mmCIF file with all atom_site columns, C-alpha atoms and ligand atoms in Angstrom:
data_model
loop_
_atom_site.group_PDB
_atom_site.id
_atom_site.type_symbol
_atom_site.label_atom_id
_atom_site.label_alt_id
_atom_site.label_comp_id
_atom_site.label_asym_id
_atom_site.label_entity_id
_atom_site.label_seq_id
_atom_site.pdbx_PDB_ins_code
_atom_site.Cartn_x
_atom_site.Cartn_y
_atom_site.Cartn_z
_atom_site.occupancy
_atom_site.B_iso_or_equiv
_atom_site.pdbx_formal_charge
_atom_site.auth_seq_id
_atom_site.auth_comp_id
_atom_site.auth_asym_id
_atom_site.auth_atom_id
_atom_site.pdbx_PDB_model_num
ATOM   1   C  CA  . MET A 1 1   ? -8.623  -17.241 0.323   1.00 0.00 ? 300 MET A CA  1
ATOM   2   C  CA  . ILE A 1 2   ? -7.453  -14.401 2.531   1.00 0.00 ? 301 ILE A CA  1
ATOM   3   C  CA  . THR A 1 3   ? -10.155 -12.936 4.796   1.00 0.00 ? 302 THR A CA  1
ATOM   4   C  CA  . MET A 1 4   ? -10.176 -10.299 7.550   1.00 0.00 ? 303 MET A CA  1
ATOM   5   C  CA  . GLU A 1 5   ? -9.220  -13.011 10.064  1.00 0.00 ? 304 GLU A CA  1
ATOM   6   C  CA  . ASP A 1 6   ? -5.852  -13.300 8.355   1.00 0.00 ? 305 ASP A CA  1
ATOM   7   C  CA  . ILE A 1 7   ? -5.173  -9.561  8.697   1.00 0.00 ? 306 ILE A CA  1
ATOM   8   C  CA  . ILE A 1 8   ? -3.212  -8.666  11.806  1.00 0.00 ? 307 ILE A CA  1
ATOM   9   C  CA  . ARG A 1 9   ? -3.996  -5.402  13.608  1.00 0.00 ? 308 ARG A CA  1
ATOM   10  C  CA  . GLU A 1 10  ? -1.993  -2.596  15.194  1.00 0.00 ? 309 GLU A CA  1
ATOM   11  C  CA  . GLY A 1 11  ? -0.426  -3.747  18.429  1.00 0.00 ? 310 GLY A CA  1
ATOM   12  C  CA  . ASN A 1 12  ? 0.911   -6.873  16.736  1.00 0.00 ? 311 ASN A CA  1
ATOM   13  C  CA  . PRO A 1 13  ? 4.711   -6.418  16.718  1.00 0.00 ? 312 PRO A CA  1
ATOM   14  C  CA  . ILE A 1 14  ? 5.030   -7.952  13.226  1.00 0.00 ? 313 ILE A CA  1
ATOM   15  C  CA  . LEU A 1 15  ? 3.596   -4.717  11.822  1.00 0.00 ? 314 LEU A CA  1
ATOM   16  C  CA  . ARG A 1 16  ? 6.562   -2.849  13.321  1.00 0.00 ? 315 ARG A CA  1
ATOM   17  C  CA  . GLN A 1 17  ? 9.276   -5.112  11.953  1.00 0.00 ? 316 GLN A CA  1
ATOM   18  C  CA  . VAL A 1 18  ? 11.384  -4.343  8.908   1.00 0.00 ? 317 VAL A CA  1
ATOM   19  C  CA  . ALA A 1 19  ? 10.371  -7.085  6.479   1.00 0.00 ? 318 ALA A CA  1
ATOM   20  C  CA  . LYS A 1 20  ? 13.035  -9.232  4.803   1.00 0.00 ? 319 LYS A CA  1
ATOM   21  C  CA  . ASP A 1 21  ? 13.839  -9.152  1.097   1.00 0.00 ? 320 ASP A CA  1
ATOM   22  C  CA  . VAL A 1 22  ? 12.447  -12.100 -0.811  1.00 0.00 ? 321 VAL A CA  1
ATOM   23  C  CA  . PRO A 1 23  ? 15.362  -14.049 -2.295  1.00 0.00 ? 322 PRO A CA  1
ATOM   24  C  CA  . LEU A 1 24  ? 14.662  -14.419 -6.019  1.00 0.00 ? 323 LEU A CA  1
ATOM   25  C  CA  . PRO A 1 25  ? 13.530  -16.550 -7.681  1.00 0.00 ? 324 PRO A CA  1
ATOM   26  C  CA  . ALA A 1 26  ? 10.672  -16.565 -5.200  1.00 0.00 ? 325 ALA A CA  1
ATOM   27  C  CA  . SER A 1 27  ? 9.335   -19.901 -4.012  1.00 0.00 ? 326 SER A CA  1
ATOM   28  C  CA  . ASP A 1 28  ? 6.011   -21.249 -5.294  1.00 0.00 ? 327 ASP A CA  1
ATOM   29  C  CA  . GLU A 1 29  ? 4.596   -20.586 -1.839  1.00 0.00 ? 328 GLU A CA  1
ATOM   30  C  CA  . GLU A 1 30  ? 5.669   -16.938 -1.910  1.00 0.00 ? 329 GLU A CA  1
ATOM   31  C  CA  . LYS A 1 31  ? 4.225   -16.487 -5.396  1.00 0.00 ? 330 LYS A CA  1
ATOM   32  C  CA  . ASP A 1 32  ? 1.014   -18.179 -4.310  1.00 0.00 ? 331 ASP A CA  1
ATOM   33  C  CA  . THR A 1 33  ? 0.723   -15.854 -1.316  1.00 0.00 ? 332 THR A CA  1
ATOM   34  C  CA  . LEU A 1 34  ? 1.281   -12.812 -3.533  1.00 0.00 ? 333 LEU A CA  1
ATOM   35  C  CA  . ARG A 1 35  ? -1.456  -13.981 -5.920  1.00 0.00 ? 334 ARG A CA  1
ATOM   36  C  CA  . LYS A 1 36  ? -3.790  -14.489 -2.962  1.00 0.00 ? 335 LYS A CA  1
ATOM   37  C  CA  . MET A 1 37  ? -3.026  -10.954 -1.745  1.00 0.00 ? 336 MET A CA  1
ATOM   38  C  CA  . LEU A 1 38  ? -4.141  -9.521  -5.096  1.00 0.00 ? 337 LEU A CA  1
ATOM   39  C  CA  . GLU A 1 39  ? -7.191  -11.797 -5.071  1.00 0.00 ? 338 GLU A CA  1
ATOM   40  C  CA  . PHE A 1 40  ? -8.078  -10.444 -1.617  1.00 0.00 ? 339 PHE A CA  1
ATOM   41  C  CA  . LEU A 1 41  ? -8.036  -6.887  -2.989  1.00 0.00 ? 340 LEU A CA  1
ATOM   42  C  CA  . LYS A 1 42  ? -10.270 -7.839  -5.912  1.00 0.00 ? 341 LYS A CA  1
ATOM   43  C  CA  . ASN A 1 43  ? -12.653 -9.676  -3.585  1.00 0.00 ? 342 ASN A CA  1
ATOM   44  C  CA  . SER A 1 44  ? -12.687 -6.780  -1.155  1.00 0.00 ? 343 SER A CA  1
ATOM   45  C  CA  . GLN A 1 45  ? -13.813 -4.445  -3.944  1.00 0.00 ? 344 GLN A CA  1
ATOM   46  C  CA  . ASN A 1 46  ? -16.484 -6.815  -5.219  1.00 0.00 ? 345 ASN A CA  1
ATOM   47  C  CA  . GLU A 1 47  ? -19.686 -5.832  -3.438  1.00 0.00 ? 346 GLU A CA  1
ATOM   48  C  CA  . GLU A 1 48  ? -21.184 -9.313  -3.378  1.00 0.00 ? 347 GLU A CA  1
ATOM   49  C  CA  . ILE A 1 49  ? -18.048 -11.169 -2.283  1.00 0.00 ? 348 ILE A CA  1
ATOM   50  C  CA  . ALA A 1 50  ? -17.090 -8.480  0.236   1.00 0.00 ? 349 ALA A CA  1
ATOM   51  C  CA  . LYS A 1 51  ? -20.504 -8.674  1.840   1.00 0.00 ? 350 LYS A CA  1
ATOM   52  C  CA  . LYS A 1 52  ? -20.525 -12.456 1.914   1.00 0.00 ? 351 LYS A CA  1
ATOM   53  C  CA  . TYR A 1 53  ? -17.111 -12.693 3.635   1.00 0.00 ? 352 TYR A CA  1
ATOM   54  C  CA  . GLY A 1 54  ? -17.198 -9.429  5.589   1.00 0.00 ? 353 GLY A CA  1
ATOM   55  C  CA  . LEU A 1 55  ? -14.223 -7.895  3.794   1.00 0.00 ? 354 LEU A CA  1
ATOM   56  C  CA  . ARG A 1 56  ? -13.209 -4.264  4.208   1.00 0.00 ? 355 ARG A CA  1
ATOM   57  C  CA  . ALA A 1 57  ? -12.362 -2.680  0.867   1.00 0.00 ? 356 ALA A CA  1
ATOM   58  C  CA  . GLY A 1 58  ? -8.641  -2.264  0.260   1.00 0.00 ? 357 GLY A CA  1
ATOM   59  C  CA  . ILE A 1 59  ? -6.625  -0.868  -2.635  1.00 0.00 ? 358 ILE A CA  1
ATOM   60  C  CA  . GLY A 1 60  ? -3.369  -2.354  -1.442  1.00 0.00 ? 359 GLY A CA  1
ATOM   61  C  CA  . ILE A 1 61  ? -1.966  -4.932  0.921   1.00 0.00 ? 360 ILE A CA  1
ATOM   62  C  CA  . ALA A 1 62  ? 1.504   -5.742  2.215   1.00 0.00 ? 361 ALA A CA  1
ATOM   63  C  CA  . ALA A 1 63  ? 2.620   -9.218  3.321   1.00 0.00 ? 362 ALA A CA  1
ATOM   64  C  CA  . PRO A 1 64  ? 3.343   -8.148  6.939   1.00 0.00 ? 363 PRO A CA  1
ATOM   65  C  CA  . GLN A 1 65  ? -0.397  -7.452  7.236   1.00 0.00 ? 364 GLN A CA  1
ATOM   66  C  CA  . ILE A 1 66  ? -0.985  -11.187 6.925   1.00 0.00 ? 365 ILE A CA  1
ATOM   67  C  CA  . ALA A 1 67  ? 1.827   -11.817 9.421   1.00 0.00 ? 366 ALA A CA  1
ATOM   68  C  CA  . MET A 1 68  ? 4.418   -12.603 6.771   1.00 0.00 ? 367 MET A CA  1
ATOM   69  C  CA  . SER A 1 69  ? 7.422   -10.362 7.288   1.00 0.00 ? 368 SER A CA  1
ATOM   70  C  CA  . LYS A 1 70  ? 8.595   -10.412 3.671   1.00 0.00 ? 369 LYS A CA  1
ATOM   71  C  CA  . ARG A 1 71  ? 8.893   -7.618  1.112   1.00 0.00 ? 370 ARG A CA  1
ATOM   72  C  CA  . MET A 1 72  ? 5.824   -8.347  -0.988  1.00 0.00 ? 371 MET A CA  1
ATOM   73  C  CA  . ILE A 1 73  ? 2.968   -6.007  -1.881  1.00 0.00 ? 372 ILE A CA  1
ATOM   74  C  CA  . ALA A 1 74  ? -0.118  -6.009  -4.089  1.00 0.00 ? 373 ALA A CA  1
ATOM   75  C  CA  . LEU A 1 75  ? -2.052  -3.025  -5.411  1.00 0.00 ? 374 LEU A CA  1
ATOM   76  C  CA  . TYR A 1 76  ? -5.423  -2.898  -7.130  1.00 0.00 ? 375 TYR A CA  1
ATOM   77  C  CA  . LEU A 1 77  ? -6.921  0.495   -7.787  1.00 0.00 ? 376 LEU A CA  1
ATOM   78  C  CA  . ASP A 1 78  ? -8.117  3.057   -10.309 1.00 0.00 ? 377 ASP A CA  1
ATOM   79  C  CA  . ASP A 1 79  ? -6.663  6.552   -10.375 1.00 0.00 ? 378 ASP A CA  1
ATOM   80  C  CA  . GLU A 1 80  ? -8.617  9.801   -10.541 1.00 0.00 ? 379 GLU A CA  1
ATOM   81  C  CA  . ASN A 1 81  ? -8.859  9.444   -14.346 1.00 0.00 ? 380 ASN A CA  1
ATOM   82  C  CA  . GLY A 1 82  ? -10.194 5.909   -14.187 1.00 0.00 ? 381 GLY A CA  1
ATOM   83  C  CA  . LYS A 1 83  ? -6.911  4.310   -15.229 1.00 0.00 ? 382 LYS A CA  1
ATOM   84  C  CA  . HIS A 1 84  ? -6.526  0.885   -13.656 1.00 0.00 ? 383 HIS A CA  1
ATOM   85  C  CA  . TYR A 1 85  ? -3.413  -0.223  -11.736 1.00 0.00 ? 384 TYR A CA  1
ATOM   86  C  CA  . GLU A 1 86  ? -2.814  -3.794  -10.729 1.00 0.00 ? 385 GLU A CA  1
ATOM   87  C  CA  . TYR A 1 87  ? 0.528   -4.984  -9.350  1.00 0.00 ? 386 TYR A CA  1
ATOM   88  C  CA  . MET A 1 88  ? 2.066   -7.897  -7.513  1.00 0.00 ? 387 MET A CA  1
ATOM   89  C  CA  . LEU A 1 89  ? 5.592   -6.923  -6.495  1.00 0.00 ? 388 LEU A CA  1
ATOM   90  C  CA  . PHE A 1 90  ? 8.604   -8.397  -4.750  1.00 0.00 ? 389 PHE A CA  1
ATOM   91  C  CA  . ASN A 1 91  ? 11.198  -6.166  -3.079  1.00 0.00 ? 390 ASN A CA  1
ATOM   92  C  CA  . PRO A 1 92  ? 9.781   -2.793  -4.192  1.00 0.00 ? 391 PRO A CA  1
ATOM   93  C  CA  . LYS A 1 93  ? 12.118  0.132   -3.633  1.00 0.00 ? 392 LYS A CA  1
ATOM   94  C  CA  . ILE A 1 94  ? 11.632  3.857   -4.136  1.00 0.00 ? 393 ILE A CA  1
ATOM   95  C  CA  . ILE A 1 95  ? 14.692  4.858   -6.134  1.00 0.00 ? 394 ILE A CA  1
ATOM   96  C  CA  . SER A 1 96  ? 13.742  8.510   -6.593  1.00 0.00 ? 395 SER A CA  1
ATOM   97  C  CA  . HIS A 1 97  ? 10.926  10.892  -5.792  1.00 0.00 ? 396 HIS A CA  1
ATOM   98  C  CA  . SER A 1 98  ? 9.718   14.409  -6.441  1.00 0.00 ? 397 SER A CA  1
ATOM   99  C  CA  . VAL A 1 99  ? 10.548  17.354  -4.208  1.00 0.00 ? 398 VAL A CA  1
ATOM   100 C  CA  . GLU A 1 100 ? 6.822   18.083  -4.243  1.00 0.00 ? 399 GLU A CA  1
ATOM   101 C  CA  . ASN A 1 101 ? 4.616   16.380  -1.721  1.00 0.00 ? 400 ASN A CA  1
ATOM   102 C  CA  . THR A 1 102 ? 0.992   15.372  -1.854  1.00 0.00 ? 401 THR A CA  1
ATOM   103 C  CA  . TYR A 1 103 ? -1.730  14.141  0.480   1.00 0.00 ? 402 TYR A CA  1
ATOM   104 C  CA  . LEU A 1 104 ? -5.233  12.784  0.269   1.00 0.00 ? 403 LEU A CA  1
ATOM   105 C  CA  . GLU A 1 105 ? -7.829  15.289  1.441   1.00 0.00 ? 404 GLU A CA  1
ATOM   106 C  CA  . GLY A 1 106 ? -9.725  12.471  3.118   1.00 0.00 ? 405 GLY A CA  1
ATOM   107 C  CA  . GLY A 1 107 ? -6.649  11.164  4.923   1.00 0.00 ? 406 GLY A CA  1
ATOM   108 C  CA  . GLU A 1 108 ? -5.735  7.477   4.880   1.00 0.00 ? 407 GLU A CA  1
ATOM   109 C  CA  . GLY A 1 109 ? -6.985  4.291   6.459   1.00 0.00 ? 408 GLY A CA  1
ATOM   110 C  CA  . CYS A 1 110 ? -5.510  0.854   6.910   1.00 0.00 ? 409 CYS A CA  1
ATOM   111 C  CA  . LEU A 1 111 ? -6.850  -2.682  7.035   1.00 0.00 ? 410 LEU A CA  1
ATOM   112 C  CA  . SER A 1 112 ? -4.661  -3.201  10.097  1.00 0.00 ? 411 SER A CA  1
ATOM   113 C  CA  . VAL A 1 113 ? -6.069  -0.166  11.917  1.00 0.00 ? 412 VAL A CA  1
ATOM   114 C  CA  . ASP A 1 114 ? -9.634  -0.584  13.185  1.00 0.00 ? 413 ASP A CA  1
ATOM   115 C  CA  . ARG A 1 115 ? -10.233 3.062   13.910  1.00 0.00 ? 414 ARG A CA  1
ATOM   116 C  CA  . ASP A 1 116 ? -10.378 6.354   12.157  1.00 0.00 ? 415 ASP A CA  1
ATOM   117 C  CA  . VAL A 1 117 ? -7.178  8.364   12.497  1.00 0.00 ? 416 VAL A CA  1
ATOM   118 C  CA  . PRO A 1 118 ? -7.904  11.832  11.111  1.00 0.00 ? 417 PRO A CA  1
ATOM   119 C  CA  . GLY A 1 119 ? -5.220  14.005  9.554   1.00 0.00 ? 418 GLY A CA  1
ATOM   120 C  CA  . PHE A 1 120 ? -3.165  14.613  6.451   1.00 0.00 ? 419 PHE A CA  1
ATOM   121 C  CA  . VAL A 1 121 ? -0.473  12.085  5.575   1.00 0.00 ? 420 VAL A CA  1
ATOM   122 C  CA  . PRO A 1 122 ? 2.369   13.759  3.655   1.00 0.00 ? 421 PRO A CA  1
ATOM   123 C  CA  . ARG A 1 123 ? 3.562   11.643  0.712   1.00 0.00 ? 422 ARG A CA  1
ATOM   124 C  CA  . HIS A 1 124 ? 5.875   12.217  -2.250  1.00 0.00 ? 423 HIS A CA  1
ATOM   125 C  CA  . ALA A 1 125 ? 3.807   13.501  -5.184  1.00 0.00 ? 424 ALA A CA  1
ATOM   126 C  CA  . ARG A 1 126 ? 5.714   11.299  -7.638  1.00 0.00 ? 425 ARG A CA  1
ATOM   127 C  CA  . VAL A 1 127 ? 7.821   8.206   -7.097  1.00 0.00 ? 426 VAL A CA  1
ATOM   128 C  CA  . LYS A 1 128 ? 9.972   5.962   -9.236  1.00 0.00 ? 427 LYS A CA  1
ATOM   129 C  CA  . VAL A 1 129 ? 9.881   2.422   -7.907  1.00 0.00 ? 428 VAL A CA  1
ATOM   130 C  CA  . LYS A 1 130 ? 11.999  -0.535  -8.887  1.00 0.00 ? 429 LYS A CA  1
ATOM   131 C  CA  . ALA A 1 131 ? 10.693  -3.996  -8.059  1.00 0.00 ? 430 ALA A CA  1
ATOM   132 C  CA  . PHE A 1 132 ? 10.346  -7.521  -9.417  1.00 0.00 ? 431 PHE A CA  1
ATOM   133 C  CA  . ASP A 1 133 ? 7.103   -8.897  -10.806 1.00 0.00 ? 432 ASP A CA  1
ATOM   134 C  CA  . ILE A 1 134 ? 5.653   -12.305 -9.986  1.00 0.00 ? 433 ILE A CA  1
ATOM   135 C  CA  . ASP A 1 135 ? 7.873   -13.923 -12.644 1.00 0.00 ? 434 ASP A CA  1
ATOM   136 C  CA  . GLY A 1 136 ? 10.971  -12.329 -11.169 1.00 0.00 ? 435 GLY A CA  1
ATOM   137 C  CA  . HIS A 1 137 ? 11.364  -9.813  -13.990 1.00 0.00 ? 436 HIS A CA  1
ATOM   138 C  CA  . PRO A 1 138 ? 12.572  -6.357  -12.974 1.00 0.00 ? 437 PRO A CA  1
ATOM   139 C  CA  . VAL A 1 139 ? 10.021  -3.572  -13.382 1.00 0.00 ? 438 VAL A CA  1
ATOM   140 C  CA  . THR A 1 140 ? 10.306  0.187   -13.026 1.00 0.00 ? 439 THR A CA  1
ATOM   141 C  CA  . LEU A 1 141 ? 7.151   2.111   -12.163 1.00 0.00 ? 440 LEU A CA  1
ATOM   142 C  CA  . ARG A 1 142 ? 6.660   5.855   -12.371 1.00 0.00 ? 441 ARG A CA  1
ATOM   143 C  CA  . LEU A 1 143 ? 3.623   6.764   -10.335 1.00 0.00 ? 442 LEU A CA  1
ATOM   144 C  CA  . LYS A 1 144 ? 1.846   9.937   -9.329  1.00 0.00 ? 443 LYS A CA  1
ATOM   145 C  CA  . GLY A 1 145 ? -1.355  10.768  -7.527  1.00 0.00 ? 444 GLY A CA  1
ATOM   146 C  CA  . TYR A 1 146 ? -3.421  8.095   -5.893  1.00 0.00 ? 445 TYR A CA  1
ATOM   147 C  CA  . PRO A 1 147 ? -1.289  5.119   -7.043  1.00 0.00 ? 446 PRO A CA  1
ATOM   148 C  CA  . ALA A 1 148 ? 1.833   6.922   -5.777  1.00 0.00 ? 447 ALA A CA  1
ATOM   149 C  CA  . VAL A 1 149 ? 0.217   7.423   -2.369  1.00 0.00 ? 448 VAL A CA  1
ATOM   150 C  CA  . ALA A 1 150 ? -0.947  3.808   -2.277  1.00 0.00 ? 449 ALA A CA  1
ATOM   151 C  CA  . ILE A 1 151 ? 2.471   2.334   -3.068  1.00 0.00 ? 450 ILE A CA  1
ATOM   152 C  CA  . GLN A 1 152 ? 4.128   4.545   -0.430  1.00 0.00 ? 451 GLN A CA  1
ATOM   153 C  CA  . HIS A 1 153 ? 1.570   3.318   2.135   1.00 0.00 ? 452 HIS A CA  1
ATOM   154 C  CA  . GLU A 1 154 ? 2.417   -0.297  1.224   1.00 0.00 ? 453 GLU A CA  1
ATOM   155 C  CA  . ILE A 1 155 ? 6.199   0.141   1.148   1.00 0.00 ? 454 ILE A CA  1
ATOM   156 C  CA  . ASP A 1 156 ? 5.899   1.805   4.568   1.00 0.00 ? 455 ASP A CA  1
ATOM   157 C  CA  . HIS A 1 157 ? 4.335   -1.425  5.867   1.00 0.00 ? 456 HIS A CA  1
ATOM   158 C  CA  . LEU A 1 158 ? 7.490   -3.255  4.758   1.00 0.00 ? 457 LEU A CA  1
ATOM   159 C  CA  . ASP A 1 159 ? 9.502   -0.893  6.941   1.00 0.00 ? 458 ASP A CA  1
ATOM   160 C  CA  . GLY A 1 160 ? 7.228   -1.183  9.978   1.00 0.00 ? 459 GLY A CA  1
ATOM   161 C  CA  . ILE A 1 161 ? 5.663   2.229   9.432   1.00 0.00 ? 460 ILE A CA  1
ATOM   162 C  CA  . LEU A 1 162 ? 1.932   2.964   9.759   1.00 0.00 ? 461 LEU A CA  1
ATOM   163 C  CA  . PHE A 1 163 ? 0.218   5.885   8.029   1.00 0.00 ? 462 PHE A CA  1
ATOM   164 C  CA  . TYR A 1 164 ? -0.499  7.785   11.226  1.00 0.00 ? 463 TYR A CA  1
ATOM   165 C  CA  . ASP A 1 165 ? 3.224   7.906   12.064  1.00 0.00 ? 464 ASP A CA  1
ATOM   166 C  CA  . HIS A 1 166 ? 3.372   10.665  9.420   1.00 0.00 ? 465 HIS A CA  1
ATOM   167 C  CA  . ILE A 1 167 ? 0.492   12.773  10.780  1.00 0.00 ? 466 ILE A CA  1
ATOM   168 C  CA  . ASN A 1 168 ? 1.525   15.985  12.544  1.00 0.00 ? 467 ASN A CA  1
ATOM   169 C  CA  . LYS A 1 169 ? 0.811   15.353  16.234  1.00 0.00 ? 468 LYS A CA  1
ATOM   170 C  CA  . ASP A 1 170 ? 0.111   18.982  17.169  1.00 0.00 ? 469 ASP A CA  1
ATOM   171 C  CA  . ASP A 1 171 ? -1.800  19.889  14.032  1.00 0.00 ? 470 ASP A CA  1
ATOM   172 C  CA  . PRO A 1 172 ? -3.105  16.829  12.154  1.00 0.00 ? 471 PRO A CA  1
ATOM   173 C  CA  . PHE A 1 173 ? -4.574  18.908  9.327   1.00 0.00 ? 472 PHE A CA  1
ATOM   174 C  CA  . LYS A 1 174 ? -1.524  21.078  8.749   1.00 0.00 ? 473 LYS A CA  1
ATOM   175 C  CA  . ILE A 1 175 ? -0.911  21.241  4.988   1.00 0.00 ? 474 ILE A CA  1
ATOM   176 C  CA  . PRO A 1 176 ? 2.426   19.522  4.315   1.00 0.00 ? 475 PRO A CA  1
ATOM   177 C  CA  . ASP A 1 177 ? 5.288   21.587  2.863   1.00 0.00 ? 476 ASP A CA  1
ATOM   178 C  CA  . HIS A 1 178 ? 5.900   21.700  -0.897  1.00 0.00 ? 477 HIS A CA  1
ATOM   179 C  CA  . VAL A 1 179 ? 2.405   20.734  -1.980  1.00 0.00 ? 478 VAL A CA  1
ATOM   180 C  CA  . ALA A 1 180 ? 1.253   22.059  -5.357  1.00 0.00 ? 479 ALA A CA  1
ATOM   181 C  CA  . GLU A 1 181 ? -2.463  22.623  -5.799  1.00 0.00 ? 480 GLU A CA  1
ATOM   182 C  CA  . GLU A 1 182 ? -2.684  20.120  -8.646  1.00 0.00 ? 481 GLU A CA  1
ATOM   183 C  CA  . ASP A 1 183 ? -1.254  17.403  -6.413  1.00 0.00 ? 482 ASP A CA  1
ATOM   184 C  CA  . VAL A 1 184 ? -4.125  17.279  -3.896  1.00 0.00 ? 483 VAL A CA  1
ATOM   185 C  CA  . TYR A 1 185 ? -6.555  14.378  -4.326  1.00 0.00 ? 484 TYR A CA  1
HETATM 186 C  C1  . SB7 B 2 .   ? -5.648  4.958   1.819   1.00 0.00 ? 595 SB7 B C1  1
HETATM 187 C  C2  . SB7 B 2 .   ? -5.665  3.608   2.002   1.00 0.00 ? 595 SB7 B C2  1
HETATM 188 C  C3  . SB7 B 2 .   ? -4.588  2.827   1.590   1.00 0.00 ? 595 SB7 B C3  1
HETATM 189 C  C4  . SB7 B 2 .   ? -3.520  3.456   1.013   1.00 0.00 ? 595 SB7 B C4  1
HETATM 190 C  C5  . SB7 B 2 .   ? -3.498  4.791   0.831   1.00 0.00 ? 595 SB7 B C5  1
HETATM 191 C  C6  . SB7 B 2 .   ? -4.570  5.555   1.235   1.00 0.00 ? 595 SB7 B C6  1
HETATM 192 C  C7  . SB7 B 2 .   ? -4.559  1.332   1.753   1.00 0.00 ? 595 SB7 B C7  1
HETATM 193 C  C8  . SB7 B 2 .   ? -5.523  0.751   2.704   1.00 0.00 ? 595 SB7 B C8  1
HETATM 194 C  C9  . SB7 B 2 .   ? -5.338  -0.717  2.870   1.00 0.00 ? 595 SB7 B C9  1
HETATM 195 N  N1  . SB7 B 2 .   ? -4.167  -1.042  3.562   1.00 0.00 ? 595 SB7 B N1  1
HETATM 196 O  O1  . SB7 B 2 .   ? -4.152  -1.122  4.877   1.00 0.00 ? 595 SB7 B O1  1
HETATM 197 C  C10 . SB7 B 2 .   ? -3.055  -1.501  2.885   1.00 0.00 ? 595 SB7 B C10 1
HETATM 198 O  O2  . SB7 B 2 .   ? -1.905  -1.494  3.611   1.00 0.00 ? 595 SB7 B O2  1
HETATM 199 NI NI1 . NI  B 3 .   ? -2.229  -0.345  5.446   1.00 0.00 ? 596 NI  B NI1 1
#
């Protein structure tokens, strides 16, 4: 299983690399890693298991965070209405997004960042993402709100970007442009 010891931290240059596309069909090893990434998220949100193994709760994880510079992400979260989202994706790509932006009032955190970095992280309010599922089938996702923010955080990891890169240096809590009231979470 994946534990916190497998998660690399800021300062490791792998987190700043642009990850490589996974040639499809993915290998059994790549698929196995992707399944383990989702399992890590589930474990990290299970109080008992998280405590036992010292896991920090995560709603998403990208392969570069376990030192594998390949375009693979997993997500495991509930949105503000309690709807559950669970994905294992190869080669996710944002193909279109809203003009409107959003941000989480509480800011963002990262399993690869062992400190609090306060500030608003501007994100697209809605995104359309094309990717391939674990079986290599193409999928198109239309996401808004919390899941949209989460997938943008993960796709950023594939491009060597960390959440705090987006925070306004001079004014971390400046409200991003083009944010509608209903898009703040
Ligand atoms: C807050 C946290 C995350 C995404 C969006 C808002 C993910 C935290 C876990 N990760 O470090 C995943 O890359
Ligand atoms: Ni992260």
